[in-house]
PDB file of C-alpha atoms and ligand atoms in Angstrom:
ATOM      1  CA  MET E   1      30.446 -12.215   4.413  1.00 55.00           C
ATOM      2  CA  GLN E   2      27.545 -14.546   3.884  1.00 59.00           C
ATOM      3  CA  LYS E   3      26.358 -15.147   0.412  1.00 59.00           C
ATOM      4  CA  LYS E   4      23.242 -13.121  -0.141  1.00 62.00           C
ATOM      5  CA  ALA E   5      20.328 -15.465  -0.709  1.00 61.00           C
ATOM      6  CA  PRO E   6      17.329 -14.307  -2.715  1.00 67.00           C
ATOM      7  CA  MET E   7      14.505 -13.249  -0.460  1.00 75.00           C
ATOM      8  CA  GLY E   8      12.074 -16.087   0.229  1.00 80.00           C
ATOM      9  CA  PRO E   9       8.362 -15.497  -0.274  1.00 84.00           C
ATOM     10  CA  HIS E  10       7.649 -15.823   3.455  1.00 86.00           C
ATOM     11  CA  LYS E  11      10.049 -13.035   4.362  1.00 87.00           C
ATOM     12  CA  LEU E  12       8.765 -10.832   1.557  1.00 88.00           C
ATOM     13  CA  LEU E  13       5.174 -11.471   2.641  1.00 88.00           C
ATOM     14  CA  LYS E  14       6.037 -10.403   6.193  1.00 89.00           C
ATOM     15  CA  ILE E  15       7.581  -7.175   4.920  1.00 91.00           C
ATOM     16  CA  CYS E  16       4.587  -6.470   2.658  1.00 91.00           C
ATOM     17  CA  ASN E  17       2.169  -7.139   5.509  1.00 90.00           C
ATOM     18  CA  GLY E  18       4.130  -4.834   7.781  1.00 93.00           C
ATOM     19  CA  PHE E  19       3.920  -2.016   5.258  1.00 95.00           C
ATOM     20  CA  PHE E  20       0.269  -2.723   4.507  1.00 93.00           C
ATOM     21  CA  PHE E  21      -0.865  -2.602   8.125  1.00 94.00           C
ATOM     22  CA  GLY E  22       1.513   0.273   8.837  1.00 95.00           C
ATOM     23  CA  GLY E  23      -0.097   2.250   6.023  1.00 96.00           C
ATOM     24  CA  LEU E  24      -3.545   1.180   7.195  1.00 96.00           C
ATOM     25  CA  GLY E  25      -2.799   2.324  10.750  1.00 96.00           C
ATOM     26  CA  LEU E  26      -1.372   5.627   9.505  1.00 95.00           C
ATOM     27  CA  THR E  27      -4.434   6.262   7.343  1.00 95.00           C
ATOM     28  CA  ALA E  28      -6.779   5.395  10.229  1.00 96.00           C
ATOM     29  CA  VAL E  29      -4.984   7.720  12.659  1.00 95.00           C
ATOM     30  CA  ILE E  30      -5.004  10.556  10.135  1.00 94.00           C
ATOM     31  CA  TYR E  31      -8.683   9.951   9.423  1.00 91.00           C
ATOM     32  CA  LEU E  32      -9.474  10.234  13.126  1.00 92.00           C
ATOM     33  CA  ILE E  33      -7.408  13.437  13.422  1.00 90.00           C
ATOM     34  CA  GLY E  34      -9.257  14.851  10.408  1.00 89.00           C
ATOM     35  CA  GLU E  35     -12.616  13.935  11.950  1.00 87.00           C
ATOM     36  CA  SER E  36     -11.773  15.714  15.192  1.00 88.00           C
ATOM     37  CA  TYR E  37     -10.659  18.774  13.208  1.00 82.00           C
ATOM     38  CA  GLN E  38     -14.013  18.917  11.428  1.00 77.00           C
ATOM     39  CA  TRP E  39     -15.860  18.272  14.665  1.00 74.00           C
ATOM     40  CA  ARG E  40     -14.279  21.440  16.076  1.00 76.00           C
ATOM     41  CA  GLY E  41     -15.332  23.363  12.977  1.00 75.00           C
ATOM     42  CA  ASN E  42     -11.840  23.732  11.585  1.00 73.00           C
ATOM     43  CA  ASP E  43     -10.840  23.048   8.025  1.00 73.00           C
ATOM     44  CA  VAL E  44      -8.815  19.901   7.562  1.00 71.00           C
ATOM     45  CA  SER E  45      -5.324  20.994   6.673  1.00 81.00           C
ATOM     46  CA  VAL E  46      -3.753  20.073   3.366  1.00 86.00           C
ATOM     47  CA  PHE E  47      -0.958  18.397   5.288  1.00 86.00           C
ATOM     48  CA  LEU E  48      -3.421  15.847   6.664  1.00 88.00           C
ATOM     49  CA  TRP E  49      -4.707  15.027   3.182  1.00 88.00           C
ATOM     50  CA  ILE E  50      -1.148  14.563   1.954  1.00 93.00           C
ATOM     51  CA  ALA E  51      -0.307  12.336   4.925  1.00 93.00           C
ATOM     52  CA  ALA E  52      -3.458  10.275   4.319  1.00 93.00           C
ATOM     53  CA  GLY E  53      -2.457   9.958   0.658  1.00 95.00           C
ATOM     54  CA  VAL E  54       0.980   8.717   1.699  1.00 96.00           C
ATOM     55  CA  GLY E  55      -0.653   6.113   3.949  1.00 96.00           C
ATOM     56  CA  ILE E  56      -2.841   4.909   1.086  1.00 96.00           C
ATOM     57  CA  LEU E  57       0.153   4.853  -1.266  1.00 97.00           C
ATOM     58  CA  ILE E  58       2.096   2.711   1.220  1.00 96.00           C
ATOM     59  CA  MET E  59      -0.849   0.284   1.378  1.00 94.00           C
ATOM     60  CA  ALA E  60      -1.227   0.183  -2.406  1.00 94.00           C
ATOM     61  CA  GLY E  61       2.532  -0.189  -2.883  1.00 94.00           C
ATOM     62  CA  SER E  62       2.771  -3.116  -0.474  1.00 92.00           C
ATOM     63  CA  LEU E  63      -0.158  -4.835  -2.212  1.00 88.00           C
ATOM     64  CA  LEU E  64       1.382  -4.271  -5.638  1.00 89.00           C
ATOM     65  CA  THR E  65       4.727  -5.594  -4.405  1.00 89.00           C
ATOM     66  CA  ALA E  66       3.033  -8.677  -2.960  1.00 86.00           C
ATOM     67  CA  PHE E  67       1.138  -9.315  -6.191  1.00 82.00           C
ATOM     68  CA  SER E  68       4.128  -8.799  -8.462  1.00 85.00           C
ATOM     69  CA  LYS E  69       6.957 -10.290  -6.365  1.00 86.00           C
ATOM     70  CA  LEU E  70       5.413 -13.158  -4.427  1.00 86.00           C
ATOM     71  CA  ARG E  71       6.273 -16.000  -6.709  1.00 86.00           C
ATOM     72  CA  CYS E  72       7.079 -19.647  -6.370  1.00 87.00           C
ATOM     73  CA  PRO E  73      10.885 -19.923  -5.954  1.00 86.00           C
ATOM     74  CA  TYR E  74      10.864 -23.120  -8.024  1.00 88.00           C
ATOM     75  CA  CYS E  75       8.763 -22.316 -11.061  1.00 91.00           C
ATOM     76  CA  GLY E  76       8.063 -18.573 -10.760  1.00 88.00           C
ATOM     77  CA  ALA E  77       4.265 -18.873 -10.715  1.00 88.00           C
ATOM     78  CA  SER E  78       2.493 -16.036  -8.929  1.00 85.00           C
ATOM     79  CA  LEU E  79       1.305 -17.060  -5.479  1.00 82.00           C
ATOM     80  CA  MET E  80      -1.208 -14.222  -5.308  1.00 74.00           C
ATOM     81  CA  ALA E  81      -3.115 -15.037  -8.463  1.00 62.00           C
ATOM     82  CA  GLY E  82      -6.848 -15.623  -8.326  1.00 57.00           C
ATOM     83  CA  GLY E  83      -7.697 -12.808  -5.933  1.00 54.00           C
ATOM     84  CA  ARG E  84      -5.896 -14.328  -2.982  1.00 58.00           C
ATOM     85  CA  VAL E  85      -5.474 -11.810  -0.186  1.00 58.00           C
ATOM     86  CA  PRO E  86      -1.759 -11.489   0.531  1.00 57.00           C
ATOM     87  CA  THR E  87      -1.779 -12.273   4.221  1.00 68.00           C
ATOM     88  CA  ASP E  88      -0.976 -15.927   3.901  1.00 75.00           C
ATOM     89  CA  LEU E  89       0.914 -18.199   1.568  1.00 80.00           C
ATOM     90  CA  PRO E  90      -0.353 -21.517   0.242  1.00 81.00           C
ATOM     91  CA  HIS E  91       1.509 -24.520   1.649  1.00 83.00           C
ATOM     92  CA  PHE E  92       2.156 -25.814  -1.824  1.00 85.00           C
ATOM     93  CA  CYS E  93       2.741 -24.044  -5.098  1.00 87.00           C
ATOM     94  CA  PRO E  94      -0.557 -23.965  -7.036  1.00 84.00           C
ATOM     95  CA  ASP E  95       1.385 -24.512 -10.258  1.00 87.00           C
ATOM     96  CA  CYS E  96       4.163 -27.006  -9.685  1.00 91.00           C
ATOM     97  CA  GLY E  97       2.929 -28.399  -6.346  1.00 89.00           C
ATOM     98  CA  LYS E  98       6.257 -28.008  -4.518  1.00 89.00           C
ATOM     99  CA  ASP E  99       6.343 -27.472  -0.760  1.00 89.00           C
ATOM    100  CA  LEU E 100       6.515 -23.740  -0.039  1.00 85.00           C
ATOM    101  CA  ASP E 101       6.822 -24.069   3.735  1.00 81.00           C
ATOM    102  CA  ASN E 102      10.480 -25.010   3.555  1.00 76.00           C
ATOM    103  CA  CYS E 103      11.832 -22.326   1.269  1.00 66.00           C
ATOM    104  CA  GLY E 104      12.954 -19.366   3.293  1.00 54.00           C
TER     105      GLY E 104
HETATM  106 ZN1   ZN U 201       5.895 -23.532  -8.387  1.00 83.38          ZN
END
């Protein structure tokens, strides 16, 4: 068995982005389904609203995870501070200045 290494910020960012865009896609699809329901004069079912809520929760959860967990592996400074959109990581830690491209 390999020793389990702590998850690097790059890997975590990829996972968060996957969930974010997955949730975004889910919400968009459900929105379109809801629109076509209304277009036909039907009421939008509660199930659709719940599914849309789940999509939004997935998006919010992935953002919260990115903001709370994406930290410099050297000094622990948040890499998402200052309103940075979590789609990209800085090349160097904004706090301690260490190279973040070579840490997992
Ligand atoms: Zn740092």
